[in-house]
Every structure is written in structure tokens, then in C-alpha cells.
mmCIF file of C-alpha atoms and ligand atoms in Angstrom:
data_model
loop_
_atom_site.group_PDB
_atom_site.id
_atom_site.type_symbol
_atom_site.label_atom_id
_atom_site.label_comp_id
_atom_site.label_asym_id
_atom_site.label_seq_id
_atom_site.Cartn_x
_atom_site.Cartn_y
_atom_site.Cartn_z
ATOM 1 C CA MET L 1 -37.675 55.304 201.372
ATOM 2 C CA ASP L 2 -35.704 53.314 204.367
ATOM 3 C CA THR L 3 -37.711 53.018 207.456
ATOM 4 C CA VAL L 4 -36.476 54.412 210.618
ATOM 5 C CA LEU L 5 -38.318 54.059 213.374
ATOM 6 C CA SER L 6 -37.071 54.180 217.364
ATOM 7 C CA PHE L 7 -38.607 51.597 220.081
ATOM 8 C CA GLU L 8 -38.938 49.145 222.764
ATOM 9 C CA LYS L 9 -38.407 46.312 221.000
ATOM 10 C CA GLN L 10 -38.278 44.032 225.107
ATOM 11 C CA ARG L 11 -41.576 44.665 225.942
ATOM 12 C CA VAL L 12 -45.203 44.735 223.971
ATOM 13 C CA ILE L 13 -45.809 48.432 223.716
ATOM 14 C CA GLY L 14 -43.595 48.770 226.217
ATOM 15 C CA LEU L 15 -45.941 46.876 229.009
ATOM 16 C CA ASP L 16 -44.517 43.885 230.812
ATOM 17 C CA ILE L 17 -47.456 42.038 229.737
ATOM 18 C CA PRO L 18 -47.100 38.570 228.288
ATOM 19 C CA ARG L 19 -47.459 37.675 225.251
ATOM 20 C CA PRO L 20 -49.861 37.737 223.223
ATOM 21 C CA LEU L 21 -51.280 40.977 224.302
ATOM 22 C CA ILE L 22 -54.739 40.721 224.733
ATOM 23 C CA ILE L 23 -56.919 43.732 224.451
ATOM 24 C CA SER L 24 -61.002 43.413 225.096
ATOM 25 C CA GLY L 25 -63.757 46.077 225.807
ATOM 26 C CA PRO L 26 -66.698 47.819 224.643
ATOM 27 C CA CYS L 27 -66.723 49.056 221.354
ATOM 28 C CA SER L 28 -67.890 52.116 222.713
ATOM 29 C CA ALA L 29 -68.140 53.039 226.770
ATOM 30 C CA GLU L 30 -72.160 54.459 226.752
ATOM 31 C CA SER L 31 -72.548 53.895 230.511
ATOM 32 C CA GLU L 32 -70.755 54.236 234.035
ATOM 33 C CA THR L 33 -72.358 50.838 234.838
ATOM 34 C CA GLN L 34 -71.873 49.387 231.503
ATOM 35 C CA VAL L 35 -68.134 50.253 232.232
ATOM 36 C CA MET L 36 -67.534 48.680 234.492
ATOM 37 C CA ALA L 37 -69.833 46.064 233.993
ATOM 38 C CA THR L 38 -67.872 44.931 231.149
ATOM 39 C CA ALA L 39 -63.834 45.605 232.764
ATOM 40 C CA LYS L 40 -65.014 43.213 235.498
ATOM 41 C CA GLU L 41 -66.608 40.215 233.420
ATOM 42 C CA LEU L 42 -63.415 40.422 230.795
ATOM 43 C CA LYS L 43 -60.725 41.020 234.314
ATOM 44 C CA LYS L 44 -62.434 37.206 235.476
ATOM 45 C CA LEU L 45 -61.426 35.875 232.680
ATOM 46 C CA GLY L 46 -58.040 35.575 233.755
ATOM 47 C CA THR L 47 -56.360 36.101 229.724
ATOM 48 C CA VAL L 48 -57.339 39.582 229.115
ATOM 49 C CA HIS L 49 -54.630 42.313 229.339
ATOM 50 C CA ALA L 50 -55.879 45.284 229.200
ATOM 51 C CA LEU L 51 -59.526 47.341 229.121
ATOM 52 C CA ARG L 52 -60.254 49.066 225.828
ATOM 53 C CA ALA L 53 -63.537 51.678 225.378
ATOM 54 C CA GLY L 54 -64.241 53.853 222.222
ATOM 55 C CA VAL L 55 -65.071 57.411 223.487
ATOM 56 C CA TRP L 56 -64.846 59.797 220.320
ATOM 57 C CA LYS L 57 -66.032 57.850 217.931
ATOM 58 C CA PRO L 58 -65.275 58.736 214.652
ATOM 59 C CA ARG L 59 -68.873 57.827 212.470
ATOM 60 C CA THR L 60 -69.072 57.571 208.963
ATOM 61 C CA ARG L 61 -72.649 59.113 209.534
ATOM 62 C CA PRO L 62 -73.189 62.262 211.044
ATOM 63 C CA ASN L 63 -76.773 60.580 212.648
ATOM 64 C CA ALA L 64 -75.056 57.408 214.687
ATOM 65 C CA PHE L 65 -74.007 57.916 218.311
ATOM 66 C CA GLU L 66 -70.339 59.287 218.502
ATOM 67 C CA GLY L 67 -69.589 57.961 221.930
ATOM 68 C CA ILE L 68 -70.287 60.546 224.967
ATOM 69 C CA GLY L 69 -66.624 62.056 224.795
ATOM 70 C CA SER L 70 -64.307 63.006 227.581
ATOM 71 C CA VAL L 71 -66.976 62.349 230.840
ATOM 72 C CA ALA L 72 -66.263 58.918 229.515
ATOM 73 C CA LEU L 73 -62.440 58.745 230.404
ATOM 74 C CA ALA L 74 -63.413 58.561 234.205
ATOM 75 C CA TRP L 75 -66.017 55.738 233.465
ATOM 76 C CA ILE L 76 -62.510 53.853 231.737
ATOM 77 C CA LYS L 77 -60.236 54.756 234.616
ATOM 78 C CA THR L 78 -62.480 53.815 237.581
ATOM 79 C CA ALA L 79 -63.154 50.519 235.756
ATOM 80 C CA GLY L 80 -59.748 50.061 234.822
ATOM 81 C CA LYS L 81 -58.269 50.295 238.394
ATOM 82 C CA GLU L 82 -61.418 47.993 240.258
ATOM 83 C CA THR L 83 -60.253 45.118 237.798
ATOM 84 C CA GLY L 84 -56.553 45.976 238.124
ATOM 85 C CA LEU L 85 -56.784 45.462 233.675
ATOM 86 C CA PRO L 86 -54.926 48.799 232.130
ATOM 87 C CA THR L 87 -57.259 51.302 230.201
ATOM 88 C CA ALA L 88 -56.807 51.617 226.402
ATOM 89 C CA VAL L 89 -58.321 54.457 224.073
ATOM 90 C CA GLU L 90 -59.218 55.964 220.652
ATOM 91 C CA VAL L 91 -57.111 59.708 219.684
ATOM 92 C CA ALA L 92 -58.218 61.547 216.638
ATOM 93 C CA ASN L 93 -56.992 64.850 218.191
ATOM 94 C CA ALA L 94 -55.057 67.028 220.080
ATOM 95 C CA LYS L 95 -57.793 67.122 222.478
ATOM 96 C CA HIS L 96 -58.324 64.355 222.836
ATOM 97 C CA THR L 97 -54.753 63.086 223.690
ATOM 98 C CA GLU L 98 -54.926 65.446 226.705
ATOM 99 C CA ASP L 99 -57.878 64.504 228.254
ATOM 100 C CA ALA L 100 -56.814 61.012 228.096
ATOM 101 C CA LEU L 101 -53.705 61.756 229.139
ATOM 102 C CA LYS L 102 -54.304 63.969 231.992
ATOM 103 C CA ALA L 103 -57.795 60.901 233.162
ATOM 104 C CA GLY L 104 -54.494 58.459 232.908
ATOM 105 C CA ILE L 105 -55.166 56.065 230.062
ATOM 106 C CA ASP L 106 -52.619 53.997 230.079
ATOM 107 C CA ILE L 107 -52.222 52.968 226.568
ATOM 108 C CA LEU L 108 -53.605 55.031 223.114
ATOM 109 C CA TRP L 109 -54.487 54.072 219.593
ATOM 110 C CA ILE L 110 -54.471 56.082 216.435
ATOM 111 C CA GLY L 111 -58.135 55.292 214.502
ATOM 112 C CA ALA L 112 -57.548 53.992 210.663
ATOM 113 C CA ARG L 113 -59.203 57.485 209.584
ATOM 114 C CA SER L 114 -57.061 59.203 211.395
ATOM 115 C CA SER L 115 -54.267 56.950 211.032
ATOM 116 C CA ALA L 116 -55.276 57.515 207.100
ATOM 117 C CA ASN L 117 -54.585 61.864 208.001
ATOM 118 C CA PRO L 118 -51.501 63.213 208.235
ATOM 119 C CA PHE L 119 -52.725 66.820 209.767
ATOM 120 C CA ALA L 120 -54.728 64.564 212.304
ATOM 121 C CA VAL L 121 -51.958 62.147 212.395
ATOM 122 C CA GLN L 122 -49.323 65.137 213.636
ATOM 123 C CA GLU L 123 -51.251 66.701 215.777
ATOM 124 C CA ILE L 124 -51.413 63.592 218.313
ATOM 125 C CA ALA L 125 -47.569 63.403 217.781
ATOM 126 C CA ASP L 126 -47.387 66.882 218.830
ATOM 127 C CA ALA L 127 -49.084 66.719 222.191
ATOM 128 C CA LEU L 128 -47.554 63.529 222.766
ATOM 129 C CA ARG L 129 -44.301 65.686 222.838
ATOM 130 C CA GLY L 130 -42.368 64.348 226.479
ATOM 131 C CA THR L 131 -45.296 61.923 227.724
ATOM 132 C CA ASP L 132 -44.392 57.974 227.436
ATOM 133 C CA THR L 133 -48.002 56.784 226.430
ATOM 134 C CA PRO L 134 -47.617 53.943 224.772
ATOM 135 C CA ILE L 135 -49.511 54.446 221.260
ATOM 136 C CA LEU L 136 -50.737 51.904 218.859
ATOM 137 C CA VAL L 137 -51.614 52.805 215.209
ATOM 138 C CA LYS L 138 -54.318 51.206 213.107
ATOM 139 C CA ASN L 139 -54.172 50.647 209.660
ATOM 140 C CA PRO L 140 -55.599 53.995 207.443
ATOM 141 C CA ILE L 141 -58.734 52.276 206.057
ATOM 142 C CA ASN L 142 -57.256 52.544 202.532
ATOM 143 C CA PRO L 143 -54.155 49.732 201.850
ATOM 144 C CA ASP L 144 -51.741 51.613 201.542
ATOM 145 C CA ILE L 145 -48.765 50.222 203.664
ATOM 146 C CA GLU L 146 -46.684 54.234 203.028
ATOM 147 C CA LEU L 147 -48.948 56.157 204.106
ATOM 148 C CA TRP L 148 -49.105 53.057 207.414
ATOM 149 C CA ILE L 149 -45.309 53.550 208.516
ATOM 150 C CA GLY L 150 -45.523 57.888 207.783
ATOM 151 C CA ALA L 151 -48.143 57.807 210.844
ATOM 152 C CA LEU L 152 -45.449 55.641 212.821
ATOM 153 C CA GLU L 153 -42.739 57.125 211.915
ATOM 154 C CA ARG L 154 -44.617 60.653 212.811
ATOM 155 C CA ILE L 155 -45.436 59.546 216.253
ATOM 156 C CA ASN L 156 -42.155 57.932 216.569
ATOM 157 C CA LYS L 157 -40.156 60.993 215.752
ATOM 158 C CA ALA L 158 -42.862 63.323 218.606
ATOM 159 C CA GLY L 159 -39.954 60.848 221.078
ATOM 160 C CA ILE L 160 -42.278 57.938 221.735
ATOM 161 C CA THR L 161 -40.739 54.515 221.227
ATOM 162 C CA LYS L 162 -43.548 52.377 223.088
ATOM 163 C CA LEU L 163 -45.018 51.901 219.770
ATOM 164 C CA GLY L 164 -46.639 49.455 218.516
ATOM 165 C CA ALA L 165 -49.290 49.151 215.642
ATOM 166 C CA ILE L 166 -53.057 47.290 215.285
ATOM 167 C CA HIS L 167 -54.756 45.573 211.579
ATOM 168 C CA ARG L 168 -57.682 46.059 211.500
ATOM 169 C CA GLY L 169 -58.829 45.505 207.388
ATOM 170 C CA PHE L 170 -58.983 47.338 205.011
ATOM 171 C CA SER L 171 -62.116 49.054 203.167
ATOM 172 C CA THR L 172 -63.375 48.428 199.933
ATOM 173 C CA PHE L 173 -65.794 48.147 197.597
ATOM 174 C CA GLU L 174 -65.419 44.287 196.140
ATOM 175 C CA ARG L 175 -68.352 42.715 198.386
ATOM 176 C CA THR L 176 -66.909 40.222 200.519
ATOM 177 C CA ASN L 177 -66.999 38.108 203.194
ATOM 178 C CA TYR L 178 -65.437 40.863 205.365
ATOM 179 C CA ARG L 179 -66.428 44.261 207.005
ATOM 180 C CA ASN L 180 -62.765 45.184 205.816
ATOM 181 C CA LYS L 181 -60.599 42.546 203.671
ATOM 182 C CA PRO L 182 -57.286 41.558 205.959
ATOM 183 C CA ASN L 183 -55.164 41.752 203.345
ATOM 184 C CA TRP L 184 -52.796 39.716 205.494
ATOM 185 C CA GLU L 185 -49.494 40.609 203.260
ATOM 186 C CA ILE L 186 -49.913 44.066 204.137
ATOM 187 C CA PRO L 187 -48.939 44.267 207.795
ATOM 188 C CA ILE L 188 -46.731 40.981 206.878
ATOM 189 C CA GLU L 189 -44.422 43.397 204.538
ATOM 190 C CA LEU L 190 -45.007 45.671 207.740
ATOM 191 C CA LYS L 191 -42.973 42.973 209.828
ATOM 192 C CA ARG L 192 -40.622 43.049 207.321
ATOM 193 C CA ARG L 193 -39.919 46.942 206.677
ATOM 194 C CA VAL L 194 -40.515 47.690 210.631
ATOM 195 C CA PRO L 195 -38.686 44.395 211.847
ATOM 196 C CA GLY L 196 -39.871 43.852 215.479
ATOM 197 C CA LEU L 197 -42.671 46.076 215.358
ATOM 198 C CA PRO L 198 -45.448 44.818 218.168
ATOM 199 C CA ILE L 199 -47.907 44.058 215.712
ATOM 200 C CA ILE L 200 -51.371 43.208 217.029
ATOM 201 C CA CYS L 201 -54.926 42.324 215.337
ATOM 202 C CA ASP L 202 -58.079 43.360 215.530
ATOM 203 C CA PRO L 203 -60.620 40.819 214.553
ATOM 204 C CA SER L 204 -63.688 42.187 215.239
ATOM 205 C CA HIS L 205 -64.130 45.579 212.703
ATOM 206 C CA ILE L 206 -62.512 43.005 209.494
ATOM 207 C CA CYS L 207 -64.875 39.898 210.421
ATOM 208 C CA GLY L 208 -67.407 43.322 211.597
ATOM 209 C CA ARG L 209 -69.426 39.431 212.471
ATOM 210 C CA THR L 210 -69.143 37.548 215.147
ATOM 211 C CA GLU L 211 -68.860 34.226 212.811
ATOM 212 C CA THR L 212 -65.917 34.161 211.686
ATOM 213 C CA LEU L 213 -64.343 36.186 214.778
ATOM 214 C CA LEU L 214 -62.142 32.864 215.755
ATOM 215 C CA ALA L 215 -61.240 32.393 212.029
ATOM 216 C CA VAL L 216 -59.266 35.478 211.624
ATOM 217 C CA SER L 217 -58.339 35.653 215.029
ATOM 218 C CA GLN L 218 -55.822 32.413 214.395
ATOM 219 C CA THR L 219 -54.756 33.496 211.188
ATOM 220 C CA ALA L 220 -53.349 36.300 213.177
ATOM 221 C CA MET L 221 -51.504 34.089 215.898
ATOM 222 C CA ASP L 222 -50.695 32.131 213.088
ATOM 223 C CA LEU L 223 -48.843 34.865 210.733
ATOM 224 C CA ASN L 224 -46.986 35.572 214.856
ATOM 225 C CA PHE L 225 -49.104 38.667 215.751
ATOM 226 C CA ASP L 226 -48.059 40.261 218.970
ATOM 227 C CA GLY L 227 -51.254 40.038 220.392
ATOM 228 C CA LEU L 228 -55.547 40.660 219.633
ATOM 229 C CA MET L 229 -57.875 43.759 220.515
ATOM 230 C CA VAL L 230 -61.363 42.157 220.099
ATOM 231 C CA GLU L 231 -64.745 43.971 221.006
ATOM 232 C CA SER L 232 -66.677 43.194 224.008
ATOM 233 C CA HIS L 233 -69.971 43.500 225.201
ATOM 234 C CA ILE L 234 -71.980 43.002 228.579
ATOM 235 C CA ASN L 235 -74.824 43.124 226.400
ATOM 236 C CA PRO L 236 -74.236 43.320 222.991
ATOM 237 C CA LYS L 237 -77.318 43.246 221.524
ATOM 238 C CA GLU L 238 -77.872 46.879 223.256
ATOM 239 C CA ALA L 239 -75.051 48.237 221.336
ATOM 240 C CA LEU L 240 -74.705 51.771 220.607
ATOM 241 C CA SER L 241 -72.208 50.800 217.779
ATOM 242 C CA ASP L 242 -70.754 47.660 216.041
ATOM 243 C CA ALA L 243 -73.409 45.369 218.116
ATOM 244 C CA LYS L 244 -72.697 42.642 214.815
ATOM 245 C CA GLN L 245 -69.426 41.649 216.012
ATOM 246 C CA GLN L 246 -69.225 42.592 219.192
ATOM 247 C CA LEU L 247 -69.115 39.263 221.980
ATOM 248 C CA THR L 248 -70.214 39.866 225.504
ATOM 249 C CA PRO L 249 -67.597 38.160 227.443
ATOM 250 C CA ALA L 250 -68.425 35.054 228.259
ATOM 251 C CA GLN L 251 -68.586 33.829 224.777
ATOM 252 C CA MET L 252 -64.565 36.090 223.942
ATOM 253 C CA GLY L 253 -63.574 33.729 226.629
ATOM 254 C CA GLU L 254 -64.503 30.689 224.623
ATOM 255 C CA LEU L 255 -62.422 32.742 221.559
ATOM 256 C CA LEU L 256 -59.287 32.743 223.618
ATOM 257 C CA ALA L 257 -60.320 28.563 224.560
ATOM 258 C CA HIS L 258 -60.447 28.090 221.846
ATOM 259 C CA LEU L 259 -57.167 29.894 220.311
ATOM 260 C CA VAL L 260 -54.718 27.883 219.114
ATOM 261 C CA PHE L 261 -50.942 29.815 220.222
ATOM 262 C CA ARG L 262 -47.883 28.630 218.511
ATOM 263 C CA HIS L 263 -44.138 29.100 218.524
ATOM 264 C CA GLU L 264 -42.601 30.804 216.321
ATOM 265 C CA LYS L 265 -38.959 29.386 217.214
ATOM 266 C CA ILE L 266 -37.958 25.235 216.810
ATOM 267 C CA ASP L 267 -36.934 23.619 219.549
ATOM 268 C CA ASP L 268 -37.823 19.826 218.927
ATOM 269 C CA VAL L 269 -35.117 18.989 215.627
ATOM 270 C CA LEU L 270 -37.941 16.648 215.220
ATOM 271 C CA THR L 271 -39.713 19.461 214.054
ATOM 272 C CA ARG L 272 -37.783 20.959 212.919
ATOM 273 C CA THR L 273 -36.360 18.722 209.798
ATOM 274 C CA LYS L 274 -39.230 17.768 209.313
ATOM 275 C CA LEU L 275 -40.346 21.213 208.241
ATOM 276 C CA GLU L 276 -36.696 21.843 206.528
ATOM 277 C CA GLU L 277 -37.698 19.359 204.873
ATOM 278 C CA LEU L 278 -40.817 20.775 203.212
ATOM 279 C CA ARG L 279 -39.465 24.253 202.633
ATOM 280 C CA GLU L 280 -36.761 22.067 200.599
ATOM 281 C CA GLN L 281 -39.880 21.268 198.813
ATOM 282 C CA ILE L 282 -41.822 24.420 198.550
ATOM 283 C CA ASP L 283 -38.148 25.713 197.318
ATOM 284 C CA LYS L 284 -38.648 23.056 194.409
ATOM 285 C CA ILE L 285 -41.585 24.855 193.972
ATOM 286 C CA ASP L 286 -40.455 27.620 193.395
ATOM 287 C CA HIS L 287 -38.037 27.483 190.828
ATOM 288 C CA GLU L 288 -40.128 25.312 189.144
ATOM 289 C CA VAL L 289 -43.422 27.933 188.842
ATOM 290 C CA LEU L 290 -39.668 29.987 188.083
ATOM 291 C CA SER L 291 -39.008 28.306 185.330
ATOM 292 C CA ILE L 292 -42.483 27.217 183.812
ATOM 293 C CA MET L 293 -43.272 31.383 183.531
ATOM 294 C CA ALA L 294 -39.723 32.126 181.938
ATOM 295 C CA GLU L 295 -41.145 29.196 179.049
ATOM 296 C CA ARG L 296 -45.046 31.140 179.130
ATOM 297 C CA MET L 297 -43.152 34.748 178.344
ATOM 298 C CA SER L 298 -40.530 33.272 175.985
ATOM 299 C CA ILE L 299 -43.610 31.835 174.171
ATOM 300 C CA ALA L 300 -45.164 35.400 174.556
ATOM 301 C CA GLU L 301 -42.632 36.832 172.967
ATOM 302 C CA GLN L 302 -42.990 34.664 169.952
ATOM 303 C CA ILE L 303 -46.249 35.467 169.964
ATOM 304 C CA GLY L 304 -45.303 38.834 170.093
ATOM 305 C CA GLN L 305 -43.473 38.321 167.004
ATOM 306 C CA TYR L 306 -46.076 36.953 165.308
ATOM 307 C CA LYS L 307 -48.730 39.668 165.801
ATOM 308 C CA LYS L 308 -45.618 42.063 164.594
ATOM 309 C CA GLN L 309 -45.291 41.156 161.124
ATOM 310 C CA ASN L 310 -49.190 40.562 160.993
ATOM 311 C CA ASN L 311 -49.400 43.771 162.256
ATOM 312 C CA ILE L 312 -51.958 42.648 164.977
ATOM 313 C CA THR L 313 -52.667 43.943 168.392
ATOM 314 C CA ILE L 314 -50.935 43.543 171.814
ATOM 315 C CA LEU L 315 -54.709 42.560 173.068
ATOM 316 C CA GLN L 316 -57.542 41.059 172.369
ATOM 317 C CA SER L 317 -60.456 40.746 174.684
ATOM 318 C CA ASN L 318 -62.343 37.695 173.828
ATOM 319 C CA ARG L 319 -58.573 35.346 174.090
ATOM 320 C CA TRP L 320 -58.316 37.967 177.723
ATOM 321 C CA ASP L 321 -61.736 36.669 178.568
ATOM 322 C CA GLU L 322 -61.598 33.406 177.837
ATOM 323 C CA ILE L 323 -58.039 33.022 179.983
ATOM 324 C CA VAL L 324 -59.772 34.380 182.784
ATOM 325 C CA ARG L 325 -63.109 32.303 182.312
ATOM 326 C CA THR L 326 -60.942 29.006 182.042
ATOM 327 C CA ARG L 327 -58.006 29.853 184.361
ATOM 328 C CA MET L 328 -60.874 30.550 187.598
ATOM 329 C CA GLU L 329 -62.750 27.027 186.393
ATOM 330 C CA GLU L 330 -59.950 25.324 186.448
ATOM 331 C CA GLY L 331 -58.310 26.441 189.322
ATOM 332 C CA LYS L 332 -61.791 26.172 191.740
ATOM 333 C CA GLU L 333 -61.899 22.178 190.689
ATOM 334 C CA LYS L 334 -57.414 22.840 192.335
ATOM 335 C CA HIS L 335 -59.598 24.439 195.501
ATOM 336 C CA LEU L 336 -58.090 27.760 194.697
ATOM 337 C CA THR L 337 -59.619 30.882 195.162
ATOM 338 C CA GLY L 338 -61.477 32.336 192.730
ATOM 339 C CA ASP L 339 -60.274 36.401 194.270
ATOM 340 C CA PHE L 340 -56.364 34.216 193.606
ATOM 341 C CA VAL L 341 -56.728 32.623 189.971
ATOM 342 C CA LYS L 342 -57.777 36.440 189.267
ATOM 343 C CA LYS L 343 -54.952 38.085 191.106
ATOM 344 C CA LEU L 344 -52.444 36.024 189.311
ATOM 345 C CA PHE L 345 -53.618 35.681 185.684
ATOM 346 C CA GLU L 346 -53.251 40.100 185.822
ATOM 347 C CA ILE L 347 -49.832 39.949 186.428
ATOM 348 C CA ILE L 348 -49.161 37.170 184.584
ATOM 349 C CA HIS L 349 -51.427 38.835 181.735
ATOM 350 C CA GLN L 350 -49.187 41.637 182.057
ATOM 351 C CA GLU L 351 -45.762 40.602 182.233
ATOM 352 C CA SER L 352 -46.248 38.837 178.104
ATOM 353 C CA ILE L 353 -48.315 41.951 177.393
ATOM 354 C CA GLU L 354 -44.375 43.511 178.658
ATOM 355 C CA HIS L 355 -42.728 40.563 176.881
ATOM 356 C CA GLN L 356 -44.982 40.756 173.670
ATOM 357 C CA SER L 357 -44.394 45.089 173.758
ATOM 358 C CA HIS L 358 -40.257 44.739 173.404
ATOM 359 C CA VAL L 359 -40.782 42.121 171.282
ATOM 360 C CA MET L 360 -42.976 44.184 169.062
ATOM 361 C CA ASN L 361 -41.204 47.353 169.722
ATOM 362 C CA GLU L 362 -38.091 45.611 169.412
ATOM 363 C CA GLU L 363 -36.468 46.064 173.072
ATOM 364 C CA GLN L 364 -35.612 43.923 175.528
ATOM 365 C CA PRO L 365 -37.325 43.864 178.617
ATOM 366 C CA SER L 366 -36.024 45.767 181.611
ATOM 367 C CA THR L 367 -35.782 43.378 184.853
ATOM 368 C CA ASN L 368 -36.273 45.638 187.008
HETATM 369 C C1 PEP A 1 -62.985 51.125 217.176
HETATM 370 O O1 PEP A 1 -61.761 50.691 217.361
HETATM 371 O O2 PEP A 1 -64.107 50.941 217.905
HETATM 372 C C2 PEP A 1 -62.753 51.492 215.782
HETATM 373 C C3 PEP A 1 -63.484 52.356 215.520
HETATM 374 O O3 PEP A 1 -61.867 51.015 214.660
HETATM 375 P P1 PEP A 1 -61.696 52.103 213.802
HETATM 376 O O4 PEP A 1 -60.854 52.765 213.660
HETATM 377 O O5 PEP A 1 -60.112 50.335 213.206
HETATM 378 O O6 PEP A 1 -62.533 51.294 212.781
HETATM 379 MN MN1 MN A 2 -65.839 49.236 216.884
#
């Protein structure tokens, strides 16, 4: 389905803020002094453009800290006024939205649990009608791009054009290094489907710990994201939510100082020529990859013929186990990640099965 979103492309979420946009602040607003102290220290860095804080916290288990509620909105607003930083909070229903708008919060965002729920998103969209506060939509917890786009469309249909997305990673059964796996291909696909939509990355909820924040933030910058939202707390050890992933404002300063911001535009002729040369090599390799794949499929078809003549099933589990094991070993030697090699051979195998199955049933494989 085509994505028809209309939004302001020129400025990041409609605010006159330099790109990349850096939003930082505590996971949760816990007290007036905590919000103010964190805001003041972040402001001193000179590189943070907006202050975030959670007021209503969607928690996995009901006995965890669920946020201070509406009274904290005034603390955030005061801290914003005192420091000159625009403020941002998460809203999860119509009442939150109304309260946050009434308090004069400058940016609202929809959290990952809410964006997975079209009822919640629609309720927020209805509450936003006629307003012009910028809205950022986090990806839903499950890796479903249609649901993410659907949430953006619902907000956009309510007349909101100061719109952006936040990539915060995806929940997974697998044990990984991340709290939420980044699946970078999904935000990249969102960029392709909705050109010009600002997308910022939330490395805090991707990492779940501070050690890997720099690497994930750098990847986001290298992929040309429009900004970052990073959790920072005046005293992370004492934080009432997400203690492990929050940075002190000083550490936030270090993170930003270590990030390399690259340009998308290539001005320098020499760089352009070098890049073109490398891209030509990539084109050539991709051409070879496709030719080799076609050759592999033609052999798979010959195997299909043989199996048909001898009445053998397509799938022989031992053979498949052996393929996965040996390819993963070889991939490791070649410094390819296990996850990549496994996925690659799963899709190659799937395509082989289709070719074999067509041969065995005497049809031509479809090319769609
Ligand atoms: C948050 O930003 O503190 C938060 C709850 O994030 P998410 O919706 O991404 O889990
Ligand atoms: Mn958090």
C-alpha cells in the first residue's frame, strides 16, 4: 500500500533546531529537584537541544514505578523555562495528551507499547486534532513496519504535520546483546517508504545498558538518522526506572563528544571519485552474487529432477543441518556474523525448495 503522509520536511519535526537533533533527559521524572538538576547539567553541555522525561511509565509488571503522573508536567515545564530547552514527554492516551498540551509541553511522543495499539494511537490522534505540537512516533515493540507507518498515518490524518519517528529497537525471543534488537533494515525501509520523514534513534532502549550506547549512536549517525534521544539522569544508580541504561549528564557530554557526524552530501571531487569507484566494485560483486545464485538454483532444479525420478522427498533434514553447520563455520572464519549467515542460507534454501518443487510438479517458478 502507498504511504501518503504530508509533513514538514525542511526542519526537524518543525522546530528550528539544528540537525542532528539531540534530546536527552531522565527515563522518568521522579522529583522536581531531579528534573531541574538533570536539565541544568544537560543544558551546560551546549549540545543538547531538548529535555525529555517520562511522566506516565508503561511498565511490564504492575508493581514497578509507574511514573509521577500529571503533577510532574509542571516540573518539566519549569526546568525547560529555566534552561531554555524545549520539553518532550510520552503520552499513551487522550487524557495524557490533553494534560501535556495544557501544560505547554513542546514535543509529545508515542511510546513503543502504544504505537503497537491502533486504538491508543487513534485516541491520541483525536485528542491532537487542531493542535500543532510536534509528535514523534516510536516504532511498535514488534518488528512490523506497517504498524509503525499506520501509527504515523493516524496522527497525520488528524492534521499533524510536525511529525517524526523514533527508532528504539524491537523486542525479540532470541538472546542478543541488545535489550531491543535494532533491526536497522526496518527504519531504513521507513526512510525509503516515507522520504524526508525525520527519524531519530533512541539508543538507550536499544542497548539497555550504557556500554554499547556509543556504538549504536554512531551507527545511527552513519545511517544518516536525524538525531538521537538518549536517557540521562542526574544519578543513574538511584533511578526509579531503567537505571542500567541511563548516563549522567557528564557521560552524555562524553558520548556526544565522541560521536562522529558525517555529511550525506559529497562535495569533494576526490571523495566522490573514490566513492564511485567503490560503488562500481559493489555493483560488480552484486552482479556476481546474482549470477552465482542463478547457477545454484539451476543445480537445485537438476537435483529436483533426480529426486522426482527416484521418488525422494525434497527436504532431507540431515543435509539441511549439515549445510547450516558448515556454512556457519566457514562464515565465522570469514568474519561474517552467525545471524547473517544463518538468515542468508535460510532464504537461499527457501528459494531452492521453490525451484525444486516447481520442477517436481513440472511448473515454472514464478518470478514475482
Ligand atoms: C521511554 O522512552 O522511557 C520508554 C518507555 O520507551 P519505549 O516506549 O521505547 O519503551
Ligand atoms: Mn526508559
